[in-house]
mmCIF file of C-alpha atoms in Angstrom:
data_model
loop_
_atom_site.group_PDB
_atom_site.id
_atom_site.type_symbol
_atom_site.label_atom_id
_atom_site.label_comp_id
_atom_site.label_asym_id
_atom_site.label_seq_id
_atom_site.Cartn_x
_atom_site.Cartn_y
_atom_site.Cartn_z
ATOM 1 C CA MET J 28 50.961 4.713 -4.600
ATOM 2 C CA ASN J 29 47.283 4.056 -5.525
ATOM 3 C CA ASN J 30 45.124 4.813 -2.495
ATOM 4 C CA THR J 31 41.777 4.118 -4.188
ATOM 5 C CA LEU J 32 39.555 1.182 -3.294
ATOM 6 C CA ARG J 33 36.971 -0.272 -5.645
ATOM 7 C CA ILE J 34 33.860 -1.674 -3.986
ATOM 8 C CA ASP J 35 30.504 -3.127 -5.072
ATOM 9 C CA SER J 36 32.029 -4.859 -8.088
ATOM 10 C CA PHE J 37 29.833 -7.940 -8.320
ATOM 11 C CA GLU J 38 27.166 -9.633 -10.398
ATOM 12 C CA ALA J 39 23.579 -9.887 -9.249
ATOM 13 C CA GLN J 40 21.316 -12.882 -9.665
ATOM 14 C CA ILE J 41 17.586 -12.236 -10.074
ATOM 15 C CA GLU J 42 15.354 -14.942 -8.600
ATOM 16 C CA PRO J 43 11.576 -15.355 -8.189
ATOM 17 C CA ILE J 44 10.225 -14.452 -4.768
ATOM 18 C CA THR J 45 8.996 -17.458 -2.790
ATOM 19 C CA ALA J 46 7.854 -18.057 0.764
ATOM 20 C CA GLN J 47 11.504 -18.661 1.625
ATOM 21 C CA SER J 48 12.329 -15.064 0.580
ATOM 22 C CA ARG J 49 10.678 -13.570 3.673
ATOM 23 C CA ALA J 50 13.869 -12.949 5.673
ATOM 24 C CA LEU J 51 15.606 -11.371 2.688
ATOM 25 C CA LEU J 52 12.638 -9.095 1.960
ATOM 26 C CA HIS J 53 12.490 -8.113 5.615
ATOM 27 C CA GLU J 54 16.167 -7.207 5.480
ATOM 28 C CA LEU J 55 15.457 -4.967 2.487
ATOM 29 C CA THR J 56 12.515 -3.205 4.150
ATOM 30 C CA VAL J 57 14.602 -2.549 7.253
ATOM 31 C CA SER J 58 17.340 -1.012 5.059
ATOM 32 C CA VAL J 59 14.887 1.621 3.762
ATOM 33 C CA HIS J 60 13.176 2.140 7.152
ATOM 34 C CA TRP J 61 9.860 0.558 6.183
ATOM 35 C CA PRO J 62 7.978 -0.804 9.227
ATOM 36 C CA HIS J 63 6.851 -4.160 7.787
ATOM 37 C CA ARG J 64 6.759 -7.072 10.200
ATOM 38 C CA GLU J 65 7.573 -10.551 8.934
ATOM 39 C CA SER J 66 3.864 -11.432 9.001
ATOM 40 C CA ASP J 67 3.120 -8.361 6.844
ATOM 41 C CA ILE J 68 5.642 -9.620 4.296
ATOM 42 C CA ASP J 69 4.164 -13.132 4.424
ATOM 43 C CA LEU J 70 0.786 -11.677 3.418
ATOM 44 C CA LEU J 71 2.311 -9.818 0.459
ATOM 45 C CA ILE J 72 4.178 -12.920 -0.700
ATOM 46 C CA ARG J 73 0.925 -14.907 -0.660
ATOM 47 C CA LEU J 74 -0.914 -12.278 -2.686
ATOM 48 C CA GLY J 75 1.756 -11.261 -5.202
ATOM 49 C CA LYS J 76 4.495 -12.369 -7.548
ATOM 50 C CA GLY J 77 7.886 -10.865 -8.081
ATOM 51 C CA TYR J 78 11.647 -10.986 -8.011
ATOM 52 C CA ILE J 79 14.541 -10.416 -5.673
ATOM 53 C CA ALA J 80 18.111 -9.576 -6.706
ATOM 54 C CA LEU J 81 20.936 -11.206 -4.744
ATOM 55 C CA ASP J 82 24.677 -10.632 -4.818
ATOM 56 C CA GLU J 83 27.262 -13.382 -5.105
ATOM 57 C CA ILE J 84 27.048 -14.306 -1.427
ATOM 58 C CA GLY J 85 23.270 -14.143 -1.194
ATOM 59 C CA ARG J 86 22.772 -10.625 0.159
ATOM 60 C CA PRO J 87 19.579 -8.922 -1.080
ATOM 61 C CA LEU J 88 20.084 -5.979 -3.436
ATOM 62 C CA GLY J 89 16.508 -5.153 -4.359
ATOM 63 C CA SER J 90 13.010 -6.462 -4.923
ATOM 64 C CA ALA J 91 9.924 -5.799 -7.021
ATOM 65 C CA MET J 92 6.462 -7.373 -7.003
ATOM 66 C CA HIS J 93 3.099 -7.124 -8.686
ATOM 67 C CA PHE J 94 -0.304 -8.020 -7.296
ATOM 68 C CA PRO J 95 -2.773 -9.206 -9.967
ATOM 69 C CA MET J 96 -6.350 -7.986 -9.513
ATOM 70 C CA GLY J 97 -8.721 -9.319 -12.135
ATOM 71 C CA ASP J 98 -7.518 -10.206 -15.606
ATOM 72 C CA ASP J 99 -6.385 -6.779 -16.758
ATOM 73 C CA PHE J 100 -5.048 -4.876 -13.756
ATOM 74 C CA ALA J 101 -2.245 -5.109 -11.193
ATOM 75 C CA MET J 102 -0.672 -3.061 -8.441
ATOM 76 C CA MET J 103 3.100 -2.781 -8.419
ATOM 77 C CA GLY J 104 4.704 -2.785 -5.001
ATOM 78 C CA MET J 105 7.547 -3.871 -2.741
ATOM 79 C CA MET J 106 9.870 -1.948 -5.052
ATOM 80 C CA VAL J 107 12.804 -1.818 -2.650
ATOM 81 C CA THR J 108 16.395 -0.841 -3.409
ATOM 82 C CA PRO J 109 18.777 0.200 -0.612
ATOM 83 C CA PRO J 110 20.024 3.785 -1.000
ATOM 84 C CA ARG J 111 23.626 2.842 -1.801
ATOM 85 C CA LEU J 112 22.492 0.735 -4.772
ATOM 86 C CA GLN J 113 19.811 2.983 -6.250
ATOM 87 C CA ALA J 114 22.142 4.372 -8.932
ATOM 88 C CA GLN J 115 23.447 0.971 -10.020
ATOM 89 C CA GLY J 116 20.483 -0.278 -12.043
ATOM 90 C CA ALA J 117 19.015 -2.936 -9.749
ATOM 91 C CA GLY J 118 15.652 -1.176 -9.473
ATOM 92 C CA ARG J 119 15.396 -0.604 -13.223
ATOM 93 C CA ALA J 120 16.213 -4.238 -14.026
ATOM 94 C CA LEU J 121 13.629 -5.535 -11.551
ATOM 95 C CA MET J 122 10.971 -3.110 -12.774
ATOM 96 C CA LYS J 123 11.575 -4.277 -16.352
ATOM 97 C CA ARG J 124 10.854 -7.857 -15.289
ATOM 98 C CA ILE J 125 7.577 -6.798 -13.658
ATOM 99 C CA LEU J 126 6.508 -4.763 -16.703
ATOM 100 C CA GLU J 127 7.160 -7.768 -18.929
ATOM 101 C CA ASP J 128 5.125 -10.036 -16.648
ATOM 102 C CA CYS J 129 2.269 -7.492 -16.588
ATOM 103 C CA ASP J 130 2.137 -6.870 -20.326
ATOM 104 C CA GLY J 131 -1.486 -6.128 -21.259
ATOM 105 C CA ARG J 132 -2.491 -5.052 -17.761
ATOM 106 C CA ASP J 133 -3.195 -1.538 -16.519
ATOM 107 C CA LEU J 134 -0.865 -0.747 -13.627
ATOM 108 C CA ARG J 135 -0.886 1.455 -10.549
ATOM 109 C CA LEU J 136 1.785 2.102 -7.943
ATOM 110 C CA ASN J 137 2.643 4.417 -5.069
ATOM 111 C CA ALA J 138 5.986 6.068 -5.691
ATOM 112 C CA THR J 139 8.381 7.168 -2.984
ATOM 113 C CA ARG J 140 10.542 10.187 -3.740
ATOM 114 C CA SER J 141 13.535 7.955 -4.472
ATOM 115 C CA GLY J 142 11.630 5.889 -7.051
ATOM 116 C CA TYR J 143 9.595 8.628 -8.706
ATOM 117 C CA ARG J 144 11.999 9.440 -11.575
ATOM 118 C CA LEU J 145 12.397 5.764 -12.417
ATOM 119 C CA TYR J 146 8.645 5.287 -12.814
ATOM 120 C CA ARG J 147 8.291 8.450 -14.881
ATOM 121 C CA SER J 148 10.972 7.140 -17.208
ATOM 122 C CA ALA J 149 8.886 3.974 -17.700
ATOM 123 C CA GLY J 150 5.822 5.981 -18.761
ATOM 124 C CA PHE J 151 3.878 6.177 -15.492
ATOM 125 C CA VAL J 152 1.910 9.398 -14.998
ATOM 126 C CA ASP J 153 0.824 11.100 -11.785
ATOM 127 C CA VAL J 154 -2.636 10.486 -10.327
ATOM 128 C CA GLY J 155 -2.283 12.406 -7.067
ATOM 129 C CA MET J 156 -0.768 12.415 -3.600
ATOM 130 C CA VAL J 157 -1.312 9.810 -0.915
ATOM 131 C CA TYR J 158 -0.960 11.247 2.590
ATOM 132 C CA GLN J 159 0.450 8.958 5.267
ATOM 133 C CA HIS J 160 -1.043 9.856 8.665
ATOM 134 C CA GLN J 161 0.109 7.948 11.711
ATOM 135 C CA GLY J 162 0.615 8.164 15.437
ATOM 136 C CA MET J 163 -0.770 7.171 18.806
ATOM 137 C CA VAL J 164 -4.533 7.558 18.914
ATOM 138 C CA GLY J 165 -5.405 9.978 21.690
ATOM 139 C CA SER J 166 -8.812 11.475 22.212
ATOM 140 C CA VAL J 167 -10.650 10.760 18.965
ATOM 141 C CA ALA J 168 -11.926 14.022 17.507
ATOM 142 C CA GLN J 169 -15.666 14.495 17.342
ATOM 143 C CA VAL J 170 -17.283 13.894 13.950
ATOM 144 C CA ASP J 171 -20.781 14.668 12.753
ATOM 145 C CA SER J 172 -23.313 11.882 12.387
ATOM 146 C CA VAL J 173 -24.439 10.993 8.876
ATOM 147 C CA ALA J 174 -28.197 10.970 8.416
ATOM 148 C CA GLY J 175 -29.759 7.565 7.866
ATOM 149 C CA VAL J 176 -26.514 5.618 8.290
ATOM 150 C CA ASP J 177 -25.990 2.720 10.691
ATOM 151 C CA LEU J 178 -22.615 1.043 11.338
ATOM 152 C CA ALA J 179 -22.324 -2.679 12.008
ATOM 153 C CA VAL J 180 -19.467 -5.066 12.638
ATOM 154 C CA ILE J 181 -18.493 -6.859 9.433
ATOM 155 C CA SER J 182 -19.458 -10.515 9.263
ATOM 156 C CA ALA J 183 -19.057 -13.235 6.651
ATOM 157 C CA LYS J 184 -22.403 -12.347 5.050
ATOM 158 C CA ASP J 185 -21.013 -8.912 4.109
ATOM 159 C CA SER J 186 -18.134 -10.191 1.960
ATOM 160 C CA ALA J 187 -19.984 -9.956 -1.375
ATOM 161 C CA ALA J 188 -21.203 -6.405 -0.700
ATOM 162 C CA ILE J 189 -17.710 -5.373 0.398
ATOM 163 C CA ALA J 190 -16.188 -6.795 -2.781
ATOM 164 C CA GLN J 191 -18.714 -4.917 -4.926
ATOM 165 C CA MET J 192 -18.171 -1.598 -3.134
ATOM 166 C CA ASP J 193 -14.413 -1.981 -3.262
ATOM 167 C CA ALA J 194 -14.374 -2.854 -6.976
ATOM 168 C CA ARG J 195 -16.444 0.224 -7.777
ATOM 169 C CA ALA J 196 -14.163 2.528 -5.779
ATOM 170 C CA PHE J 197 -10.850 0.865 -6.598
ATOM 171 C CA GLY J 198 -11.499 0.316 -10.297
ATOM 172 C CA ALA J 199 -10.715 -3.402 -10.380
ATOM 173 C CA SER J 200 -11.893 -6.591 -8.718
ATOM 174 C CA ARG J 201 -9.553 -7.759 -5.963
ATOM 175 C CA THR J 202 -11.584 -10.445 -4.235
ATOM 176 C CA ALA J 203 -8.530 -12.521 -3.322
ATOM 177 C CA VAL J 204 -6.931 -9.526 -1.613
ATOM 178 C CA LEU J 205 -10.100 -8.709 0.309
ATOM 179 C CA ASP J 206 -10.594 -12.328 1.369
ATOM 180 C CA ALA J 207 -7.053 -12.389 2.758
ATOM 181 C CA LEU J 208 -7.516 -9.064 4.542
ATOM 182 C CA LEU J 209 -10.862 -10.093 6.015
ATOM 183 C CA GLY J 210 -9.127 -13.091 7.551
ATOM 184 C CA VAL J 211 -6.790 -10.883 9.584
ATOM 185 C CA SER J 212 -8.952 -7.794 10.177
ATOM 186 C CA THR J 213 -11.814 -6.397 12.151
ATOM 187 C CA GLY J 214 -14.084 -3.945 10.409
ATOM 188 C CA LEU J 215 -17.302 -2.011 10.008
ATOM 189 C CA VAL J 216 -19.867 -1.779 7.234
ATOM 190 C CA ALA J 217 -22.149 1.239 6.775
ATOM 191 C CA MET J 218 -25.783 0.769 5.764
ATOM 192 C CA ARG J 219 -28.253 3.370 4.535
ATOM 193 C CA GLY J 220 -31.835 2.334 3.874
ATOM 194 C CA GLY J 221 -30.805 -1.311 3.906
ATOM 195 C CA GLN J 222 -28.093 -0.750 1.279
ATOM 196 C CA PRO J 223 -24.319 -0.828 1.927
ATOM 197 C CA CYS J 224 -22.653 2.560 1.426
ATOM 198 C CA GLY J 225 -19.196 2.110 2.904
ATOM 199 C CA PHE J 226 -16.829 -0.091 4.892
ATOM 200 C CA ALA J 227 -13.397 -0.187 6.479
ATOM 201 C CA LEU J 228 -11.011 -2.853 7.755
ATOM 202 C CA MET J 229 -8.415 -2.547 10.524
ATOM 203 C CA ARG J 230 -5.580 -4.992 11.053
ATOM 204 C CA ARG J 231 -2.223 -5.348 12.742
ATOM 205 C CA PHE J 232 0.535 -3.855 10.611
ATOM 206 C CA GLY J 233 3.994 -2.432 11.190
ATOM 207 C CA LYS J 234 4.209 -0.535 14.481
ATOM 208 C CA GLY J 235 0.557 -1.095 15.385
ATOM 209 C CA HIS J 236 -2.573 -1.045 13.232
ATOM 210 C CA VAL J 237 -3.549 0.182 9.790
ATOM 211 C CA ILE J 238 -7.062 1.237 8.768
ATOM 212 C CA GLY J 239 -7.716 0.318 5.154
ATOM 213 C CA PRO J 240 -9.216 -0.192 2.774
ATOM 214 C CA LEU J 241 -11.608 2.586 3.761
ATOM 215 C CA VAL J 242 -14.406 3.055 1.212
ATOM 216 C CA ALA J 243 -17.363 5.432 1.538
ATOM 217 C CA ASP J 244 -19.745 7.467 -0.584
ATOM 218 C CA SER J 245 -18.754 10.731 1.148
ATOM 219 C CA GLU J 246 -15.860 12.152 3.121
ATOM 220 C CA ALA J 247 -18.181 12.664 6.080
ATOM 221 C CA LEU J 248 -19.030 8.963 6.113
ATOM 222 C CA ALA J 249 -15.351 8.031 5.775
ATOM 223 C CA MET J 250 -14.626 10.123 8.872
ATOM 224 C CA LEU J 251 -17.498 8.496 10.792
ATOM 225 C CA ILE J 252 -16.270 4.968 10.000
ATOM 226 C CA ALA J 253 -12.637 5.835 10.758
ATOM 227 C CA ALA J 254 -13.598 7.445 14.070
ATOM 228 C CA SER J 255 -15.467 4.318 15.179
ATOM 229 C CA LEU J 256 -12.478 2.082 14.421
ATOM 230 C CA MET J 257 -10.002 4.474 16.023
ATOM 231 C CA ARG J 258 -11.964 4.414 19.264
ATOM 232 C CA GLN J 259 -11.379 0.659 19.312
ATOM 233 C CA ALA J 260 -7.633 1.293 18.970
ATOM 234 C CA GLN J 261 -7.399 4.203 21.425
ATOM 235 C CA GLY J 262 -3.943 4.350 22.980
ATOM 236 C CA SER J 263 -2.425 2.324 20.120
ATOM 237 C CA PHE J 264 -0.350 3.275 17.096
ATOM 238 C CA VAL J 265 -2.540 3.616 13.989
ATOM 239 C CA ARG J 266 -1.736 4.436 10.372
ATOM 240 C CA VAL J 267 -4.032 5.661 7.599
ATOM 241 C CA ASP J 268 -2.820 6.220 4.022
ATOM 242 C CA THR J 269 -5.374 8.424 2.325
ATOM 243 C CA PRO J 270 -5.601 9.696 -1.255
ATOM 244 C CA CYS J 271 -8.313 12.113 -0.110
ATOM 245 C CA ALA J 272 -7.663 15.607 -1.456
ATOM 246 C CA GLY J 273 -10.183 17.190 0.917
ATOM 247 C CA GLN J 274 -9.176 18.697 4.230
ATOM 248 C CA GLY J 275 -11.864 17.198 6.463
ATOM 249 C CA LEU J 276 -10.566 13.647 6.847
ATOM 250 C CA ARG J 277 -6.928 14.682 7.108
ATOM 251 C CA ARG J 278 -7.721 17.358 9.710
ATOM 252 C CA PHE J 279 -9.736 14.802 11.696
ATOM 253 C CA LEU J 280 -6.822 12.336 11.637
ATOM 254 C CA THR J 281 -4.372 15.016 12.786
ATOM 255 C CA ASP J 282 -6.688 16.166 15.578
ATOM 256 C CA SER J 283 -6.998 12.555 16.765
ATOM 257 C CA GLY J 284 -3.227 12.058 17.137
ATOM 258 C CA LEU J 285 -2.368 10.946 13.601
ATOM 259 C CA PRO J 286 -0.470 13.852 11.980
ATOM 260 C CA GLU J 287 0.833 13.687 8.420
ATOM 261 C CA PHE J 288 4.102 11.750 8.439
ATOM 262 C CA ASP J 289 4.975 11.406 4.759
ATOM 263 C CA THR J 290 3.557 11.417 1.236
ATOM 264 C CA VAL J 291 3.902 9.227 -1.836
ATOM 265 C CA THR J 292 2.716 9.853 -5.378
ATOM 266 C CA GLU J 293 0.091 7.553 -6.834
ATOM 267 C CA MET J 294 0.958 6.815 -10.472
ATOM 268 C CA ARG J 295 -0.651 4.830 -13.275
ATOM 269 C CA LEU J 296 0.189 3.169 -16.563
ATOM 270 C CA GLY J 297 -3.051 2.961 -18.518
ATOM 271 C CA PRO J 298 -6.370 4.756 -17.974
ATOM 272 C CA GLN J 299 -7.498 6.200 -14.661
ATOM 273 C CA ARG J 300 -9.623 3.553 -12.975
ATOM 274 C CA ARG J 301 -10.067 4.844 -9.432
ATOM 275 C CA ALA J 302 -13.555 6.312 -8.899
ATOM 276 C CA SER J 303 -13.754 10.093 -8.560
ATOM 277 C CA GLU J 304 -17.403 10.240 -7.431
ATOM 278 C CA GLY J 305 -19.864 8.028 -5.560
ATOM 279 C CA LEU J 306 -18.103 5.277 -3.640
ATOM 280 C CA LYS J 307 -14.448 6.271 -3.328
ATOM 281 C CA THR J 308 -11.350 4.956 -1.609
ATOM 282 C CA TYR J 309 -10.442 7.095 1.395
ATOM 283 C CA GLY J 310 -7.833 4.762 2.872
ATOM 284 C CA LEU J 311 -5.439 2.296 1.225
ATOM 285 C CA ALA J 312 -5.040 -1.301 2.317
ATOM 286 C CA ALA J 313 -1.284 -0.834 1.862
ATOM 287 C CA HIS J 314 1.016 1.026 -0.497
ATOM 288 C CA SER J 315 1.611 -2.224 -2.372
ATOM 289 C CA LEU J 316 -2.055 -3.252 -2.484
ATOM 290 C CA GLY J 317 -3.713 0.114 -3.127
#
């Protein structure tokens, strides 16, 4: 008697992601324990393009998206494949579609441990670690003042300066992304001698709030801006994803109730575009948006 049972024998259909894909994408994020709310997914759908794989009865098997920024750059994100399907080729097929759509663009992504080997096989190389700090903000740790710097609440008149600072730090222009984030965020801009030298946005995301993008011309300034925003969110859940290799910012986050929770590996296809001096990115807007 044959006691074996064959399962998962089906064909997948790959379809473009649309606004109507929100529930399916949310189902995928839940399956891999990502904290995205439906409104978080709506924002990503508005800003990006991509594909979702469905089985014969419409169940989601995986997704992949890219987020164009300027004419020659894109972030890859929302690369989601449930654990039981990761060895069956869904992720590779979806990634191939994205790479074809992004032909001629430099690419960047943030790789989870489960996706890392797949991206290496496609030619992506490591940039560095991104440290996910999160938790309930308690007593915000004391930070040193930064000489000559004043912080002000971001207003509409700051949008051009924010876009310029972000493009310099990020390595590509992403005005559409920033405009969308400004519409759902509060934030601070740092001024020194009448010139902008940093900014950060904070918005509702996942279990609470996320601070990012966080851009500054020094780690000390990044800590000062982050501390000011965290005081506004005291008692709430806050997340900061930082590519900062220094210990100061990460120690400050831990001391303020946001210990390191996880890491991902930032990877690139094409030249390194993120700034390594001057204005730098100290906090990501999101893993999918950089």
